[in-house]
Amino acid sequence: MLKSFEHVGMTVSDMDRTIDFYCGLLGLRLHLRKTMADGSRIAFLDAGGGMLEIVAPAGGAARAVDVPEGTAGLRHLTFLFESVDETFARLEQAGVQVKERPRLAVNAEVLHKVAFLRDPDGIQIELAEKP
């Protein structure tokens, strides 16, 4: 029987920069960080309802590309906030790359307002708030 969502894993190019973004700007909490035998670095960031596993390969990583329409894959990571407008303004002020400014959600049955940004590797991040 399913207990809960555990984590999603992703590859990043710079561990420190990624932790600064997700913990320092978005508010996740560093749960574990270590270097593996092959020189890659791994960290688990607690998002409250699940974890974000980030892996920085020893040889680095190229910038992320968006999943094209009609192609299976992870499209974005969504984080729930009390206020999309306030969070968006703070992140925009910090220089985070904007993809889509705050707007009402098209799936109003689930969310009230959303906005889209990019993390330091270009991965799409959705800010969301519920009604």
PDB file of C-alpha atoms in Angstrom:
ATOM      1  CA  MET A   1       0.000   0.000   0.000  1.00  0.00           C
ATOM      2  CA  LEU A   2       1.314   3.453  -0.933  1.00  0.00           C
ATOM      3  CA  LYS A   3       2.458   5.531   2.027  1.00  0.00           C
ATOM      4  CA  SER A   4       3.520   8.810   0.382  1.00  0.00           C
ATOM      5  CA  PHE A   5       5.583  10.492  -2.305  1.00  0.00           C
ATOM      6  CA  GLU A   6       9.270  10.075  -1.414  1.00  0.00           C
ATOM      7  CA  HIS A   7      11.481  12.000  -3.844  1.00  0.00           C
ATOM      8  CA  VAL A   8      12.276  13.006  -7.380  1.00  0.00           C
ATOM      9  CA  GLY A   9      15.874  12.992  -8.567  1.00  0.00           C
ATOM     10  CA  MET A  10      17.608  15.357 -10.963  1.00  0.00           C
ATOM     11  CA  THR A  11      21.062  16.076 -12.292  1.00  0.00           C
ATOM     12  CA  VAL A  12      22.627  19.498 -11.735  1.00  0.00           C
ATOM     13  CA  SER A  13      25.836  21.149 -12.849  1.00  0.00           C
ATOM     14  CA  ASP A  14      26.831  22.860  -9.588  1.00  0.00           C
ATOM     15  CA  MET A  15      25.857  21.455  -6.182  1.00  0.00           C
ATOM     16  CA  ASP A  16      26.525  24.607  -4.148  1.00  0.00           C
ATOM     17  CA  ARG A  17      24.650  26.898  -6.546  1.00  0.00           C
ATOM     18  CA  THR A  18      21.702  24.471  -6.639  1.00  0.00           C
ATOM     19  CA  ILE A  19      21.494  24.192  -2.852  1.00  0.00           C
ATOM     20  CA  ASP A  20      21.672  27.993  -2.579  1.00  0.00           C
ATOM     21  CA  PHE A  21      18.749  28.266  -5.024  1.00  0.00           C
ATOM     22  CA  TYR A  22      16.460  25.591  -3.601  1.00  0.00           C
ATOM     23  CA  CYS A  23      17.245  26.155   0.084  1.00  0.00           C
ATOM     24  CA  GLY A  24      18.195  29.829   0.154  1.00  0.00           C
ATOM     25  CA  LEU A  25      15.565  31.147  -2.267  1.00  0.00           C
ATOM     26  CA  LEU A  26      12.756  28.569  -2.280  1.00  0.00           C
ATOM     27  CA  GLY A  27      12.940  27.470   1.365  1.00  0.00           C
ATOM     28  CA  LEU A  28      13.692  23.743   1.083  1.00  0.00           C
ATOM     29  CA  ARG A  29      15.819  22.272   3.871  1.00  0.00           C
ATOM     30  CA  LEU A  30      19.082  20.396   3.389  1.00  0.00           C
ATOM     31  CA  HIS A  31      18.578  16.867   4.745  1.00  0.00           C
ATOM     32  CA  LEU A  32      21.727  15.069   3.546  1.00  0.00           C
ATOM     33  CA  ARG A  33      24.781  15.966   1.488  1.00  0.00           C
ATOM     34  CA  LYS A  34      27.747  13.763   0.636  1.00  0.00           C
ATOM     35  CA  THR A  35      30.363  12.883  -1.946  1.00  0.00           C
ATOM     36  CA  MET A  36      30.137   9.472  -3.560  1.00  0.00           C
ATOM     37  CA  ALA A  37      33.077   7.122  -4.322  1.00  0.00           C
ATOM     38  CA  ASP A  38      33.081   8.180  -7.999  1.00  0.00           C
ATOM     39  CA  GLY A  39      33.466  11.871  -7.065  1.00  0.00           C
ATOM     40  CA  SER A  40      29.861  12.819  -7.789  1.00  0.00           C
ATOM     41  CA  ARG A  41      28.041  14.765  -5.110  1.00  0.00           C
ATOM     42  CA  ILE A  42      24.540  14.028  -3.887  1.00  0.00           C
ATOM     43  CA  ALA A  43      22.095  15.879  -1.653  1.00  0.00           C
ATOM     44  CA  PHE A  44      18.534  15.417  -0.474  1.00  0.00           C
ATOM     45  CA  LEU A  45      16.488  18.567   0.047  1.00  0.00           C
ATOM     46  CA  ASP A  46      13.305  18.343   2.128  1.00  0.00           C
ATOM     47  CA  ALA A  47      10.358  20.087   0.478  1.00  0.00           C
ATOM     48  CA  GLY A  48       7.880  19.323   3.264  1.00  0.00           C
ATOM     49  CA  GLY A  49       5.852  16.684   1.410  1.00  0.00           C
ATOM     50  CA  GLY A  50       8.717  14.860  -0.269  1.00  0.00           C
ATOM     51  CA  MET A  51      12.363  15.228  -1.121  1.00  0.00           C
ATOM     52  CA  LEU A  52      14.325  16.594  -4.036  1.00  0.00           C
ATOM     53  CA  GLU A  53      17.414  14.495  -4.743  1.00  0.00           C
ATOM     54  CA  ILE A  54      20.118  16.401  -6.591  1.00  0.00           C
ATOM     55  CA  VAL A  55      23.184  14.772  -8.118  1.00  0.00           C
ATOM     56  CA  ALA A  56      26.158  16.706  -9.439  1.00  0.00           C
ATOM     57  CA  PRO A  57      28.287  14.357 -11.575  1.00  0.00           C
ATOM     58  CA  ALA A  58      32.050  14.615 -11.071  1.00  0.00           C
ATOM     59  CA  GLY A  59      32.443  15.600 -14.730  1.00  0.00           C
ATOM     60  CA  GLY A  60      29.778  18.306 -14.647  1.00  0.00           C
ATOM     61  CA  ALA A  61      26.485  18.492 -16.531  1.00  0.00           C
ATOM     62  CA  ALA A  62      25.091  20.438 -19.484  1.00  0.00           C
ATOM     63  CA  ARG A  63      22.205  22.893 -19.082  1.00  0.00           C
ATOM     64  CA  ALA A  64      18.722  21.344 -19.033  1.00  0.00           C
ATOM     65  CA  VAL A  65      16.487  21.439 -22.099  1.00  0.00           C
ATOM     66  CA  ASP A  66      12.689  21.569 -21.985  1.00  0.00           C
ATOM     67  CA  VAL A  67      10.797  18.391 -22.818  1.00  0.00           C
ATOM     68  CA  PRO A  68       9.308  18.960 -26.283  1.00  0.00           C
ATOM     69  CA  GLU A  69       5.537  18.726 -26.763  1.00  0.00           C
ATOM     70  CA  GLY A  70       4.596  15.143 -27.546  1.00  0.00           C
ATOM     71  CA  THR A  71       7.650  13.736 -25.745  1.00  0.00           C
ATOM     72  CA  ALA A  72       7.375  11.902 -22.445  1.00  0.00           C
ATOM     73  CA  GLY A  73       9.361  13.363 -19.576  1.00  0.00           C
ATOM     74  CA  LEU A  74       9.296  15.577 -16.528  1.00  0.00           C
ATOM     75  CA  ARG A  75       8.024  19.038 -17.553  1.00  0.00           C
ATOM     76  CA  HIS A  76       8.533  21.035 -14.343  1.00  0.00           C
ATOM     77  CA  LEU A  77       8.782  20.889 -10.555  1.00  0.00           C
ATOM     78  CA  THR A  78       5.965  22.555  -8.633  1.00  0.00           C
ATOM     79  CA  PHE A  79       6.268  24.026  -5.162  1.00  0.00           C
ATOM     80  CA  LEU A  80       3.291  25.286  -3.158  1.00  0.00           C
ATOM     81  CA  PHE A  81       3.517  28.718  -1.491  1.00  0.00           C
ATOM     82  CA  GLU A  82       1.123  30.866   0.502  1.00  0.00           C
ATOM     83  CA  SER A  83       1.488  33.683  -2.034  1.00  0.00           C
ATOM     84  CA  VAL A  84       2.706  33.260  -5.606  1.00  0.00           C
ATOM     85  CA  ASP A  85       2.879  37.043  -6.066  1.00  0.00           C
ATOM     86  CA  GLU A  86       5.113  37.619  -3.031  1.00  0.00           C
ATOM     87  CA  THR A  87       7.371  34.654  -3.795  1.00  0.00           C
ATOM     88  CA  PHE A  88       7.639  35.601  -7.469  1.00  0.00           C
ATOM     89  CA  ALA A  89       8.551  39.211  -6.621  1.00  0.00           C
ATOM     90  CA  ARG A  90      11.281  38.051  -4.229  1.00  0.00           C
ATOM     91  CA  LEU A  91      12.747  35.611  -6.767  1.00  0.00           C
ATOM     92  CA  GLU A  92      12.581  38.125  -9.622  1.00  0.00           C
ATOM     93  CA  GLN A  93      14.385  40.670  -7.407  1.00  0.00           C
ATOM     94  CA  ALA A  94      17.078  38.026  -6.769  1.00  0.00           C
ATOM     95  CA  GLY A  95      17.638  37.741 -10.538  1.00  0.00           C
ATOM     96  CA  VAL A  96      15.996  34.362 -11.124  1.00  0.00           C
ATOM     97  CA  GLN A  97      15.134  33.784 -14.795  1.00  0.00           C
ATOM     98  CA  VAL A  98      11.406  34.322 -15.409  1.00  0.00           C
ATOM     99  CA  LYS A  99       9.515  32.053 -17.802  1.00  0.00           C
ATOM    100  CA  GLU A 100       5.926  33.134 -17.059  1.00  0.00           C
ATOM    101  CA  ARG A 101       4.668  35.839 -14.713  1.00  0.00           C
ATOM    102  CA  PRO A 102       1.956  35.119 -12.099  1.00  0.00           C
ATOM    103  CA  ARG A 103      -1.486  34.319 -13.513  1.00  0.00           C
ATOM    104  CA  LEU A 104      -4.632  32.451 -12.585  1.00  0.00           C
ATOM    105  CA  ALA A 105      -4.248  28.694 -13.003  1.00  0.00           C
ATOM    106  CA  VAL A 106      -6.046  27.021 -15.916  1.00  0.00           C
ATOM    107  CA  ASN A 107      -6.734  24.038 -13.656  1.00  0.00           C
ATOM    108  CA  ALA A 108      -8.714  26.062 -11.114  1.00  0.00           C
ATOM    109  CA  GLU A 109     -10.077  22.857  -9.589  1.00  0.00           C
ATOM    110  CA  VAL A 110      -6.583  22.198  -8.200  1.00  0.00           C
ATOM    111  CA  LEU A 111      -4.685  25.510  -8.003  1.00  0.00           C
ATOM    112  CA  HIS A 112      -5.531  29.199  -7.786  1.00  0.00           C
ATOM    113  CA  LYS A 113      -2.446  31.011  -9.106  1.00  0.00           C
ATOM    114  CA  VAL A 114       0.825  29.932 -10.755  1.00  0.00           C
ATOM    115  CA  ALA A 115       4.070  31.373 -12.129  1.00  0.00           C
ATOM    116  CA  PHE A 116       7.039  29.746 -13.854  1.00  0.00           C
ATOM    117  CA  LEU A 117      10.758  30.373 -13.389  1.00  0.00           C
ATOM    118  CA  ARG A 118      13.980  28.512 -14.131  1.00  0.00           C
ATOM    119  CA  ASP A 119      16.511  27.178 -11.674  1.00  0.00           C
ATOM    120  CA  PRO A 120      20.254  27.796 -12.264  1.00  0.00           C
ATOM    121  CA  ASP A 121      20.418  24.848 -14.721  1.00  0.00           C
ATOM    122  CA  GLY A 122      17.335  25.927 -16.674  1.00  0.00           C
ATOM    123  CA  ILE A 123      14.938  23.433 -15.099  1.00  0.00           C
ATOM    124  CA  GLN A 124      11.389  24.818 -15.040  1.00  0.00           C
ATOM    125  CA  ILE A 125      10.025  25.600 -11.591  1.00  0.00           C
ATOM    126  CA  GLU A 126       6.332  26.278 -11.034  1.00  0.00           C
ATOM    127  CA  LEU A 127       5.271  28.407  -8.082  1.00  0.00           C
ATOM    128  CA  ALA A 128       1.712  27.577  -7.052  1.00  0.00           C
ATOM    129  CA  GLU A 129      -0.872  28.606  -4.507  1.00  0.00           C
ATOM    130  CA  LYS A 130      -4.184  27.015  -3.640  1.00  0.00           C
ATOM    131  CA  PRO A 131      -7.479  28.891  -3.239  1.00  0.00           C
TER     132      PRO A 131
END
